[in-house]
Coordinates of C-alpha atoms and ligand atoms in Angstrom, one line a residue:
V1 CA 119.1 2.7 -32.4
T2 CA 121.0 5.9 -32.4
E3 CA 123.8 6.9 -30.3
G4 CA 121.6 9.6 -28.8
R5 CA 119.2 7.0 -27.4
I6 CA 122.0 5.0 -26.0
N7 CA 123.3 8.1 -24.3
L8 CA 119.9 8.7 -23.0
T9 CA 120.1 5.3 -21.3
F10 CA 123.4 6.2 -19.8
R11 CA 122.1 9.6 -18.7
C12 CA 119.3 7.9 -16.8
K13 CA 121.9 6.0 -14.8
T14 CA 123.2 9.0 -12.9
K15 CA 123.2 9.8 -9.3
E16 CA 120.7 12.6 -9.8
T17 CA 118.0 10.1 -10.9
D18 CA 115.4 9.4 -8.2
G19 CA 115.9 6.0 -6.6
E20 CA 119.2 5.4 -8.3
E21 CA 121.1 5.2 -5.0
E22 CA 118.5 2.6 -3.8
H23 CA 119.1 0.6 -6.9
E24 CA 122.8 0.7 -6.5
R25 CA 122.6 -0.3 -2.9
R26 CA 120.4 -3.2 -3.9
D27 CA 122.6 -4.3 -6.8
Q28 CA 125.6 -4.4 -4.4
W29 CA 123.5 -6.5 -2.0
L30 CA 122.6 -8.9 -4.8
E31 CA 126.2 -9.1 -6.1
Q32 CA 127.4 -9.8 -2.6
M33 CA 124.7 -12.4 -1.8
I34 CA 124.5 -14.2 -5.1
D35 CA 127.8 -14.1 -7.0
G36 CA 130.2 -13.2 -4.2
A37 CA 129.0 -15.8 -1.8
A38 CA 131.0 -19.0 -2.5
P39 CA 129.6 -21.9 -0.6
D40 CA 131.6 -22.8 2.4
S41 CA 133.1 -26.2 1.7
Q42 CA 133.7 -26.7 5.5
G43 CA 130.2 -25.8 6.4
W44 CA 127.2 -28.2 6.5
S45 CA 126.2 -29.2 3.1
A46 CA 123.3 -31.4 2.3
A47 CA 125.0 -32.6 -0.9
S48 CA 128.1 -33.8 0.9
H49 CA 126.0 -35.6 3.6
S50 CA 124.1 -37.5 1.0
E51 CA 127.4 -38.5 -0.7
T52 CA 128.9 -39.9 2.5
G53 CA 125.9 -41.0 4.3
N54 CA 123.5 -43.9 3.5
V55 CA 120.8 -41.5 2.4
T56 CA 119.9 -41.9 -1.3
N57 CA 119.2 -38.9 -3.4
A58 CA 115.7 -39.3 -4.8
A59 CA 115.6 -35.9 -6.6
T60 CA 115.5 -37.5 -10.1
T61 CA 112.7 -39.9 -9.5
T62 CA 109.6 -39.5 -11.8
A63 CA 107.4 -38.7 -8.8
F64 CA 109.5 -35.6 -8.0
N65 CA 109.1 -34.3 -11.5
D66 CA 105.4 -34.8 -11.4
H67 CA 103.9 -31.3 -11.4
S68 CA 100.6 -32.2 -9.7
V69 CA 100.4 -30.5 -6.3
F70 CA 99.0 -32.4 -3.3
G71 CA 95.3 -31.6 -2.9
H72 CA 94.7 -30.7 -6.5
G73 CA 91.7 -32.4 -8.2
V74 CA 89.8 -33.4 -5.0
K75 CA 86.0 -33.5 -5.3
Q76 CA 84.2 -30.5 -3.9
G77 CA 80.6 -29.5 -3.1
D78 CA 77.9 -32.0 -3.8
I79 CA 77.5 -35.4 -2.2
P80 CA 76.7 -38.2 -4.7
T81 CA 73.1 -39.2 -4.4
D82 CA 73.9 -42.8 -3.4
Q83 CA 76.2 -41.6 -0.6
K84 CA 75.7 -40.2 2.9
I85 CA 78.1 -38.2 5.1
Q86 CA 79.4 -40.4 7.8
F87 CA 82.3 -38.3 9.2
L88 CA 83.3 -34.7 8.9
A89 CA 86.9 -33.6 9.3
K90 CA 87.2 -30.0 10.5
T91 CA 90.2 -28.1 9.2
N92 CA 91.1 -24.5 8.3
M93 CA 89.0 -22.9 5.6
G94 CA 90.9 -23.0 2.4
A95 CA 92.9 -26.1 3.5
E96 CA 90.0 -28.5 2.8
C97 CA 91.7 -29.8 -0.4
Y98 CA 94.8 -31.0 1.6
C99 CA 92.6 -32.7 4.2
A100 CA 90.5 -34.4 1.5
A101 CA 93.6 -35.6 -0.3
E102 CA 95.0 -37.0 2.9
I103 CA 91.7 -38.8 3.8
Q104 CA 91.6 -40.3 0.3
E105 CA 95.1 -41.6 0.9
I106 CA 94.2 -43.0 4.3
L107 CA 91.0 -44.7 2.9
A108 CA 93.1 -46.2 0.2
T109 CA 95.3 -47.9 2.8
I110 CA 92.3 -49.5 4.6
V111 CA 91.7 -53.1 3.5
M112 CA 88.6 -54.9 5.0
E113 CA 88.8 -58.6 5.8
S114 CA 85.6 -60.3 4.8
D115 CA 84.0 -63.3 6.7
T116 CA 84.9 -65.6 3.8
G117 CA 88.5 -64.8 4.2
G118 CA 88.9 -62.4 1.3
S119 CA 89.9 -58.8 1.6
T120 CA 88.5 -55.7 -0.2
K121 CA 89.5 -52.0 -0.4
L122 CA 87.1 -49.3 0.6
D123 CA 86.4 -48.3 -3.0
D124 CA 82.8 -47.4 -2.2
W125 CA 83.6 -44.5 0.1
H126 CA 83.8 -40.9 -1.2
V127 CA 85.6 -37.8 0.1
V128 CA 84.2 -34.4 -0.6
A129 CA 85.8 -31.0 0.3
Q130 CA 83.5 -28.2 1.4
P131 CA 80.5 -30.4 1.3
L132 CA 77.2 -28.6 0.7
G133 CA 78.8 -25.3 1.2
M134 CA 80.4 -26.2 4.6
D135 CA 83.6 -24.2 4.4
G136 CA 86.4 -25.7 6.6
Y137 CA 85.0 -29.2 6.4
V138 CA 85.7 -32.4 4.5
A139 CA 83.0 -35.1 4.2
C140 CA 83.9 -38.7 4.4
C141 CA 80.9 -40.5 2.8
C142 CA 79.8 -44.1 2.6
P143 CA 77.0 -45.7 0.5
T144 CA 73.5 -45.0 1.8
D145 CA 72.8 -48.7 2.1
H146 CA 75.7 -49.2 4.6
G147 CA 74.4 -50.5 8.0
E148 CA 74.9 -48.1 10.9
N149 CA 77.3 -50.4 12.7
H150 CA 79.1 -51.8 9.8
D151 CA 82.6 -52.9 10.5
S152 CA 84.0 -50.5 7.8
I153 CA 82.6 -47.5 9.6
H154 CA 84.4 -48.4 12.8
K155 CA 87.6 -49.2 10.9
V156 CA 87.5 -45.8 9.0
K157 CA 86.8 -44.0 12.3
T158 CA 89.7 -45.5 14.2
T159 CA 92.1 -45.3 11.2
L160 CA 91.3 -41.6 10.7
L161 CA 91.6 -40.8 14.4
Q162 CA 95.0 -42.5 14.5
N163 CA 96.5 -41.0 11.3
L164 CA 94.8 -37.8 10.3
R165 CA 97.3 -34.9 10.3
S166 CA 95.7 -32.1 8.3
A167 CA 92.6 -31.7 10.5
H168 CA 91.7 -30.2 13.8
H169 CA 88.8 -32.5 14.6
L170 CA 86.9 -35.5 13.4
L171 CA 83.2 -35.5 13.8
Q172 CA 80.5 -38.1 13.6
Y173 CA 78.1 -36.2 11.3
H174 CA 74.5 -35.7 12.4
T175 CA 73.0 -32.9 10.4
R176 CA 73.4 -29.5 8.6
L177 CA 70.9 -26.8 9.3
D178 CA 70.3 -23.5 7.4
I179 CA 69.6 -20.4 9.4
Q180 CA 67.5 -19.2 6.5
D181 CA 65.0 -22.0 7.5
M182 CA 64.7 -20.6 11.0
V183 CA 63.4 -17.2 10.0
T184 CA 60.1 -16.2 11.5
E185 CA 57.7 -13.3 11.1
E186 CA 59.3 -11.8 14.2
F187 CA 62.9 -12.4 12.8
P188 CA 62.5 -12.3 9.0
E189 CA 66.2 -12.4 8.2
P190 CA 68.9 -14.9 9.2
K191 CA 71.0 -12.2 10.9
L192 CA 68.0 -11.5 13.2
V193 CA 67.5 -15.1 14.3
D194 CA 68.3 -15.3 18.0
G195 CA 69.4 -18.0 20.4
E196 CA 65.8 -18.7 21.6
T197 CA 64.6 -19.3 18.0
L198 CA 67.6 -21.6 17.4
Y199 CA 66.5 -23.5 20.5
Q200 CA 62.9 -23.8 19.3
Y201 CA 64.1 -25.0 15.9
V202 CA 66.5 -27.7 17.2
K203 CA 63.9 -28.9 19.7
K204 CA 61.2 -29.2 17.0
R205 CA 63.6 -31.2 14.8
L206 CA 64.6 -33.5 17.6
V207 CA 61.0 -34.2 18.5
D208 CA 59.9 -34.9 14.9
G209 CA 62.9 -37.2 14.5
T210 CA 64.7 -35.3 11.6
I211 CA 67.7 -34.7 13.9
V212 CA 69.1 -37.7 15.7
I213 CA 72.2 -37.4 17.9
Q214 CA 73.2 -41.0 17.8
S215 CA 76.0 -40.5 20.4
L216 CA 73.4 -39.4 22.9
V217 CA 70.9 -42.1 21.9
N218 CA 73.7 -44.6 22.7
L219 CA 73.9 -43.4 26.3
K220 CA 70.3 -44.4 26.9
E221 CA 70.9 -47.6 28.8
K222 CA 73.7 -46.5 31.1
G223 CA 73.0 -42.7 31.1
G224 CA 75.9 -40.3 30.8
T225 CA 77.0 -36.7 30.4
F226 CA 77.5 -34.4 27.4
R227 CA 78.4 -30.9 26.5
T228 CA 77.8 -28.8 23.4
T229 CA 80.6 -26.6 22.0
C230 CA 80.3 -24.0 19.3
E231 CA 82.7 -22.3 17.0
R232 CA 80.9 -19.4 15.2
V233 CA 82.4 -17.7 12.2
G234 CA 80.9 -15.3 9.6
G235 CA 77.6 -13.6 10.3
P236 CA 76.3 -11.2 11.4
H237 CA 74.4 -13.3 13.9
A238 CA 72.0 -12.3 16.7
F239 CA 73.6 -14.8 19.0
R240 CA 77.2 -15.5 20.2
G241 CA 78.9 -18.9 20.4
P242 CA 78.1 -19.5 24.1
D243 CA 74.4 -18.7 23.3
V244 CA 74.4 -21.5 20.7
E245 CA 76.0 -23.9 23.2
F246 CA 73.4 -23.0 25.8
E247 CA 70.4 -23.1 23.6
A248 CA 71.2 -26.1 21.4
G249 CA 72.6 -28.0 24.5
G250 CA 69.3 -27.1 26.4
A251 CA 67.2 -28.6 23.6
M252 CA 69.3 -31.8 23.6
S253 CA 69.2 -32.3 27.3
E254 CA 65.4 -31.8 27.4
F255 CA 64.9 -34.3 24.6
Y256 CA 67.5 -36.9 25.6
T257 CA 66.5 -36.9 29.3
W258 CA 69.0 -39.5 30.3
C259 CA 71.9 -37.2 29.3
K260 CA 73.2 -34.7 31.9
P261 CA 75.0 -31.6 30.7
K262 CA 78.5 -31.4 32.2
M263 CA 81.2 -28.9 31.2
E264 CA 84.2 -31.0 32.2
D265 CA 84.9 -34.8 32.0
Y266 CA 81.9 -35.3 29.9
D267 CA 81.2 -38.5 27.9
V268 CA 80.2 -36.9 24.6
N269 CA 81.0 -33.5 23.0
V270 CA 78.4 -32.4 20.5
R271 CA 79.7 -29.6 18.3
V272 CA 77.1 -27.1 17.0
D273 CA 79.3 -25.0 14.7
V274 CA 78.0 -22.0 12.9
I275 CA 79.6 -21.0 9.6
A276 CA 77.8 -17.9 8.2
N277 CA 74.2 -19.2 7.7
V278 CA 75.1 -22.9 8.0
V279 CA 74.9 -24.8 11.3
V280 CA 76.8 -28.1 11.4
I281 CA 75.9 -30.6 14.1
G282 CA 78.3 -33.5 14.8
T283 CA 79.8 -35.4 17.7
Q284 CA 83.5 -34.7 18.2
L285 CA 85.4 -38.0 18.2
N286 CA 88.8 -36.7 19.2
V287 CA 89.4 -35.3 22.7
S288 CA 91.9 -32.6 22.1
D289 CA 92.7 -30.8 18.8
L290 CA 94.5 -33.3 16.5
S291 CA 96.9 -30.6 15.4
K292 CA 98.0 -29.7 19.0
D293 CA 101.0 -31.1 20.9
R294 CA 102.1 -33.2 18.0
H295 CA 105.7 -32.4 18.6
F296 CA 107.7 -32.1 21.9
M297 CA 108.0 -28.3 21.8
K298 CA 110.5 -27.5 24.4
F299 CA 110.8 -24.1 22.8
R300 CA 107.9 -22.2 21.2
N301 CA 108.5 -19.3 18.8
V302 CA 106.3 -16.2 19.2
V303 CA 104.6 -17.3 16.0
T304 CA 104.4 -21.1 15.6
I305 CA 102.6 -22.6 12.7
K306 CA 99.8 -25.2 13.5
A307 CA 100.9 -28.7 12.8
N308 CA 98.0 -29.4 10.5
L309 CA 99.1 -26.6 8.1
A310 CA 102.7 -27.6 8.5
Y311 CA 101.6 -31.0 7.2
A312 CA 99.9 -29.4 4.2
I313 CA 103.0 -27.3 3.4
V314 CA 105.3 -30.3 3.7
R315 CA 103.1 -32.5 1.5
C316 CA 103.0 -29.8 -1.3
A317 CA 106.8 -29.9 -1.5
G318 CA 106.9 -33.2 -3.4
I319 CA 109.3 -34.6 -0.9
Q320 CA 110.5 -38.2 -1.1
P321 CA 112.4 -40.2 1.6
G322 CA 116.1 -39.4 1.3
M323 CA 115.8 -35.9 0.1
S324 CA 117.5 -32.7 1.5
I325 CA 115.1 -30.0 2.5
A326 CA 115.5 -26.6 4.2
D327 CA 113.4 -24.1 6.1
P328 CA 115.3 -20.7 5.9
F329 CA 113.0 -18.9 8.3
C330 CA 112.5 -22.0 10.6
G331 CA 111.4 -20.4 13.9
S332 CA 110.9 -23.3 16.3
G333 CA 111.4 -25.8 13.5
T334 CA 107.8 -27.1 13.3
L335 CA 107.9 -27.6 9.5
L336 CA 111.1 -29.6 9.6
L337 CA 109.9 -31.7 12.5
E338 CA 106.6 -32.4 10.7
A339 CA 108.5 -33.4 7.6
L340 CA 110.7 -35.7 9.5
E341 CA 107.8 -37.4 11.2
V342 CA 105.8 -37.8 7.9
Y343 CA 108.9 -39.2 6.1
K344 CA 109.9 -41.3 9.1
G345 CA 113.2 -39.5 9.7
Q346 CA 114.5 -40.3 6.3
L347 CA 115.5 -36.7 5.4
K348 CA 118.3 -34.3 5.7
C349 CA 117.0 -31.0 7.1
I350 CA 118.6 -27.6 7.6
G351 CA 116.9 -24.8 9.4
L352 CA 118.0 -21.1 9.4
D353 CA 116.7 -18.3 11.5
V354 CA 118.1 -14.9 12.1
S355 CA 117.4 -15.0 15.9
R356 CA 120.0 -16.8 18.0
K357 CA 117.5 -17.6 20.7
T358 CA 115.1 -19.1 18.2
I359 CA 117.7 -21.3 16.5
Q360 CA 118.9 -22.6 19.8
G361 CA 115.3 -23.4 20.7
A362 CA 114.7 -25.1 17.4
A363 CA 117.8 -27.3 17.9
E364 CA 116.5 -28.2 21.4
N365 CA 113.1 -29.2 19.9
A366 CA 114.8 -31.4 17.3
V367 CA 116.9 -33.2 20.0
A368 CA 113.7 -33.6 22.1
E369 CA 112.2 -35.4 19.1
G370 CA 115.2 -37.6 18.8
Y371 CA 116.9 -36.1 15.8
N372 CA 120.7 -35.3 15.9
S373 CA 122.4 -32.6 14.0
E374 CA 123.2 -35.0 11.2
V375 CA 119.5 -35.3 10.4
C376 CA 118.4 -31.8 11.4
H377 CA 120.9 -29.0 11.5
F378 CA 120.2 -25.5 12.6
I379 CA 122.2 -22.4 11.7
C380 CA 121.8 -18.8 13.0
S381 CA 121.8 -16.9 9.8
D382 CA 119.9 -14.5 7.6
A383 CA 117.9 -16.6 5.1
R384 CA 119.4 -14.5 2.3
G385 CA 122.7 -16.0 3.1
L386 CA 121.4 -19.6 2.5
R387 CA 123.9 -20.1 -0.3
R388 CA 126.8 -19.6 2.1
H389 CA 125.8 -22.7 4.0
L390 CA 124.9 -25.1 1.2
G391 CA 126.4 -26.5 -1.9
D392 CA 124.8 -25.2 -5.2
E393 CA 121.9 -27.4 -6.4
S394 CA 122.0 -29.4 -3.2
L395 CA 118.4 -28.9 -2.0
D396 CA 115.4 -30.9 -3.1
A397 CA 112.8 -28.6 -1.5
I398 CA 112.3 -25.5 0.6
V399 CA 109.4 -25.2 3.0
S400 CA 108.9 -22.1 5.0
N401 CA 106.5 -19.9 6.9
L402 CA 107.9 -16.5 6.0
P403 CA 107.9 -13.6 8.4
W404 CA 104.6 -11.9 8.2
G405 CA 105.1 -8.6 9.7
I406 CA 107.5 -5.7 9.2
K407 CA 109.7 -6.4 12.2
T408 CA 112.5 -8.5 10.9
G409 CA 116.2 -9.1 11.7
H410 CA 118.0 -8.4 14.9
N411 CA 116.9 -5.8 17.4
G412 CA 113.5 -5.5 15.9
S413 CA 114.8 -3.3 13.1
I414 CA 112.3 -2.6 10.4
S415 CA 113.2 -3.7 6.9
D416 CA 111.4 -4.2 3.7
L417 CA 109.7 -7.6 3.4
Q418 CA 109.5 -7.3 -0.3
T419 CA 113.3 -7.0 -0.5
I420 CA 113.8 -9.9 1.9
Y421 CA 111.4 -12.2 0.0
E422 CA 112.9 -11.3 -3.4
I423 CA 116.6 -11.6 -2.4
F424 CA 115.8 -14.8 -0.6
L425 CA 114.2 -16.3 -3.7
R426 CA 117.0 -15.1 -5.9
T427 CA 119.7 -16.6 -3.7
A428 CA 117.7 -19.8 -2.9
W429 CA 117.6 -20.5 -6.7
Y430 CA 121.3 -21.4 -6.6
S431 CA 120.9 -23.9 -3.8
L432 CA 117.9 -25.7 -5.3
K433 CA 118.0 -28.6 -7.7
D434 CA 116.3 -28.3 -11.1
G435 CA 112.5 -28.8 -10.5
A436 CA 112.8 -28.5 -6.8
R437 CA 109.7 -27.0 -5.1
V438 CA 109.5 -24.0 -2.8
V439 CA 106.4 -24.0 -0.6
L440 CA 105.8 -20.8 1.3
F441 CA 103.2 -19.8 3.8
V442 CA 102.9 -16.0 3.6
L443 CA 100.5 -13.4 4.7
R444 CA 101.2 -11.2 1.7
G445 CA 100.2 -13.7 -1.0
L446 CA 99.7 -11.1 -3.7
Q447 CA 103.1 -9.5 -3.0
L448 CA 104.8 -12.9 -3.2
T449 CA 103.1 -13.8 -6.5
R450 CA 104.2 -10.5 -8.0
I451 CA 107.8 -11.3 -7.0
V452 CA 107.5 -14.8 -8.4
R453 CA 106.2 -13.3 -11.7
K454 CA 109.2 -10.9 -11.7
L455 CA 111.5 -13.9 -11.3
G456 CA 109.5 -15.7 -14.0
G457 CA 112.6 -17.2 -15.8
R458 CA 113.8 -18.7 -12.5
Y459 CA 110.6 -20.0 -11.0
R460 CA 107.2 -21.3 -12.0
L461 CA 104.1 -20.7 -9.9
L462 CA 102.3 -24.1 -9.4
S463 CA 99.5 -23.1 -7.0
V464 CA 98.3 -20.5 -4.5
N465 CA 95.7 -21.3 -1.9
V466 CA 94.2 -18.7 0.5
I467 CA 93.8 -20.2 4.0
R468 CA 91.9 -18.8 7.0
T469 CA 93.8 -18.8 10.2
T470 CA 92.2 -17.3 13.3
N471 CA 91.9 -13.8 12.0
N472 CA 94.2 -13.7 8.9
L473 CA 94.1 -14.9 5.3
P474 CA 97.6 -16.1 4.5
C475 CA 98.4 -18.0 1.3
L476 CA 100.1 -21.3 0.7
V477 CA 102.2 -20.7 -2.4
V478 CA 103.9 -23.6 -4.3
I479 CA 106.5 -22.7 -6.8
E480 CA 109.1 -24.7 -8.7
K481 CA 112.6 -23.9 -9.7
L482 CA 113.3 -23.6 -13.5
A483 CA 116.9 -24.4 -14.3
V484 CA 116.6 -22.7 -17.7
D485 CA 114.9 -19.5 -18.5
Q486 CA 113.4 -20.8 -21.8
V487 CA 112.1 -17.5 -23.1
R488 CA 115.5 -15.8 -22.6
E489 CA 117.3 -18.7 -24.2
S490 CA 115.0 -18.7 -27.2
V491 CA 115.4 -14.9 -27.7
K492 CA 119.1 -15.2 -27.3
G493 CA 119.3 -18.0 -29.8
Q494 CA 117.3 -16.1 -32.4
L495 CA 119.4 -13.0 -31.9
A496 CA 122.6 -15.0 -32.3
H497 CA 121.2 -16.6 -35.5
F498 CA 120.1 -13.3 -37.2
N499 CA 123.0 -11.1 -35.9
K500 CA 125.1 -12.0 -39.0
Y501 CA 122.6 -10.2 -41.2
V502 CA 122.8 -6.8 -39.4
S503 CA 125.8 -4.6 -38.8
V504 CA 125.5 -4.3 -35.1
S505 CA 128.8 -4.4 -33.3
S506 CA 129.3 -6.4 -30.2
E507 CA 129.5 -3.2 -28.2
L508 CA 126.2 -2.0 -29.6
Y509 CA 124.6 -5.4 -29.0
E510 CA 125.8 -5.2 -25.4
A511 CA 124.4 -1.7 -25.1
I512 CA 121.0 -2.8 -26.5
H513 CA 120.6 -6.0 -24.6
M514 CA 122.7 -5.3 -21.6
E515 CA 124.6 -8.6 -22.0
T516 CA 127.2 -9.9 -24.4
I517 CA 126.3 -11.7 -27.5
N518 CA 128.1 -14.9 -26.6
D519 CA 127.0 -14.8 -23.0
D520 CA 126.3 -18.4 -21.9
Ligands
SAM1 C1 106.7 -16.8 10.9 S1 108.1 -17.2 11.8 C2 108.3 -18.9 11.4 C3 107.6 -19.8 12.4 C4 108.0 -21.2 12.3 N1 107.4 -21.8 11.1 C5 107.4 -22.0 13.5 O1 106.5 -22.7 13.4 O2 108.0 -21.7 14.6 C6 109.3 -16.4 10.9 C7 110.7 -16.6 11.5 O3 111.6 -15.9 10.5 C8 112.7 -15.4 11.3 N2 113.3 -14.3 10.4 C9 112.8 -13.1 10.1 N3 113.6 -12.5 9.2 C10 114.6 -13.4 8.9 C11 115.6 -13.4 8.0 N4 115.9 -12.3 7.2 N5 116.4 -14.5 7.9 C12 116.1 -15.6 8.6 N6 115.1 -15.7 9.5 C13 114.3 -14.6 9.6 C14 112.0 -14.9 12.6 O4 113.0 -14.8 13.6 C15 110.9 -15.9 12.8 O5 111.4 -16.9 13.7

C-alpha cells in the first residue's frame, strides 16, 4: 500500500464525485437513525413490560433457536399408492407448504376413540401439497380401504372446518380432469377446447360412472338444490369461468335429475376450478371463505393482507407464547391480531405505521378484538424509527407486510423503497434479540434478498417463497438476526494476530480497513 493509493481513496471522497452527496445524505440518515437514536426510556418498551408483567420471556427456548421454518419438508406431488384424496384445501399458489404443515398439525391433534374404549391417532392419513400438479391445493388423503362413511372422515372434516386458518376453502374431493384428454379432431389443442366440449366430456364421465359427485347423490331421497362455481387461472382457454359453471353445472343437473340448479341459498356448492390444463372438481364444505371476516375489522386499510397469509407469516416467525413481537408497517394490524389469536393473546405486540389515520384504525381494531394497549400497542411513526420506541434487543420477532408501491410516507410523497427497506432492516437489527426472526411479505422479493445479502453479517436468509395473490407474485421472506458477524470477526482476529509481524502503523491500518485495529 502506497501513500499514493491512500490518497486516491481520499480523492474519491470529494464532493465532485458522482453520487457523493447522496451517500453523505444517507450516511447522515443512518447515523441519526442508528447511533443517534437512544431508546426512549419513558416510551413503550416490550422489555420493560415483560419485566414487570406476568409474561415470561421465551426467547431462549430451544424451539426458538430451531432454524426449521414452518412449512419446510412437507410432502409434495404424488399421492401414495395406498392412499386416496379425501379432502382438498384450497389456498394461494405458493402457500401450499404452510397449509400442508397446518393440516398435518391438526391431524396430529385428532385422536379417535374406538368401540373397545381405546384411542388411536390418525397416523394413516397423509398430507400432500400441490397433489398431482394441482397448484394452490393441499390433499388430505386417507387409506384406500377406508369406508366412505368412516367416523374418522367425519372427524377430520369437522376438525379441519373448525380450525383451518391457512386455506380459503375445504373441498370434498371428487376428481381431477386433464383438458388434454378433452381434445378432439375439431379442437386438437387444450387451448381450443370450448365450453360445449367440456360439457360433453363431463356428461360422458358422469354417465359411465367415472365421476361421482357424492354430495349430489346424497340429495337423491329428499331432493335439493346446487350450484357450480368456477375459478379459472392460467390458460389460454377457449372458455371463461362462467362458461365452465354453466356447462359443467348443466351436465350435473341433467344427470342428477333430482337436483335443481339454484344460484342463491343452494344446498350444495360444487366447485369446478380450472388451473391451466387441470380441472379440479370438489364440493365446497365451507360456506364463506375461511380467510374472510376472521377479525372484527372496524377499520380496513387500503391494502389489507388476507388472514390466511397473515397466519403463514406469523407461523414462520417462530413465535412462542410470552414473546414480544412488532409489525413496523402494521396498516390495520391484521398480522398482530392474527398472531394474538393464534397464541391466545399471550404476546406483547407493537404496531407502527406512518399514517395517523391508519394507526388509529389499527388501535380500534385491536380494542374491538378485546386487546388493550398493554397487549397491543400502536404508535404513529416511521418504521425506520423503531429503535426510538423500543429497548435494544427487546423483540423476539418482526412480522410485516411491507409497503409494495412507491407511494410512501405522508402526503403521498414518493421515496425510494430500497432505502426504506434497507434502513428499516439496519435499525431493526438493534431492537431484535439474537436469533430473532423477521418475516416479511414483499412484492419486490429479489430486491429484498439483495438487501439481506448486503447486510449479510447482520442477517441470515432462511427461506423465500413466491406466493400468488390475485394478480401479483409477492414473496414471503424469512430472515434471522445474527448477533455476531462471524466472517468479520474471524478476519479481524487474524489481522490482530498477524499485525505484529508487519510494520503497519495503526493509522495505516485504519486507512486500509476503515476501522481501528482494536475496534470491538
Ligand atoms: C402493505 S400495507 C400493510 C397492510 C397491513 N398488513 C394490513 O393488513 O392492513 C403497508 C403499510 O405501511 C405503511 N407505511 C408506508 N411507509 C411506511 C414507513 N416508512 N414507516 C411506517 N409505515 C409505513 C403504510 O401506511 C401502510 O399502511
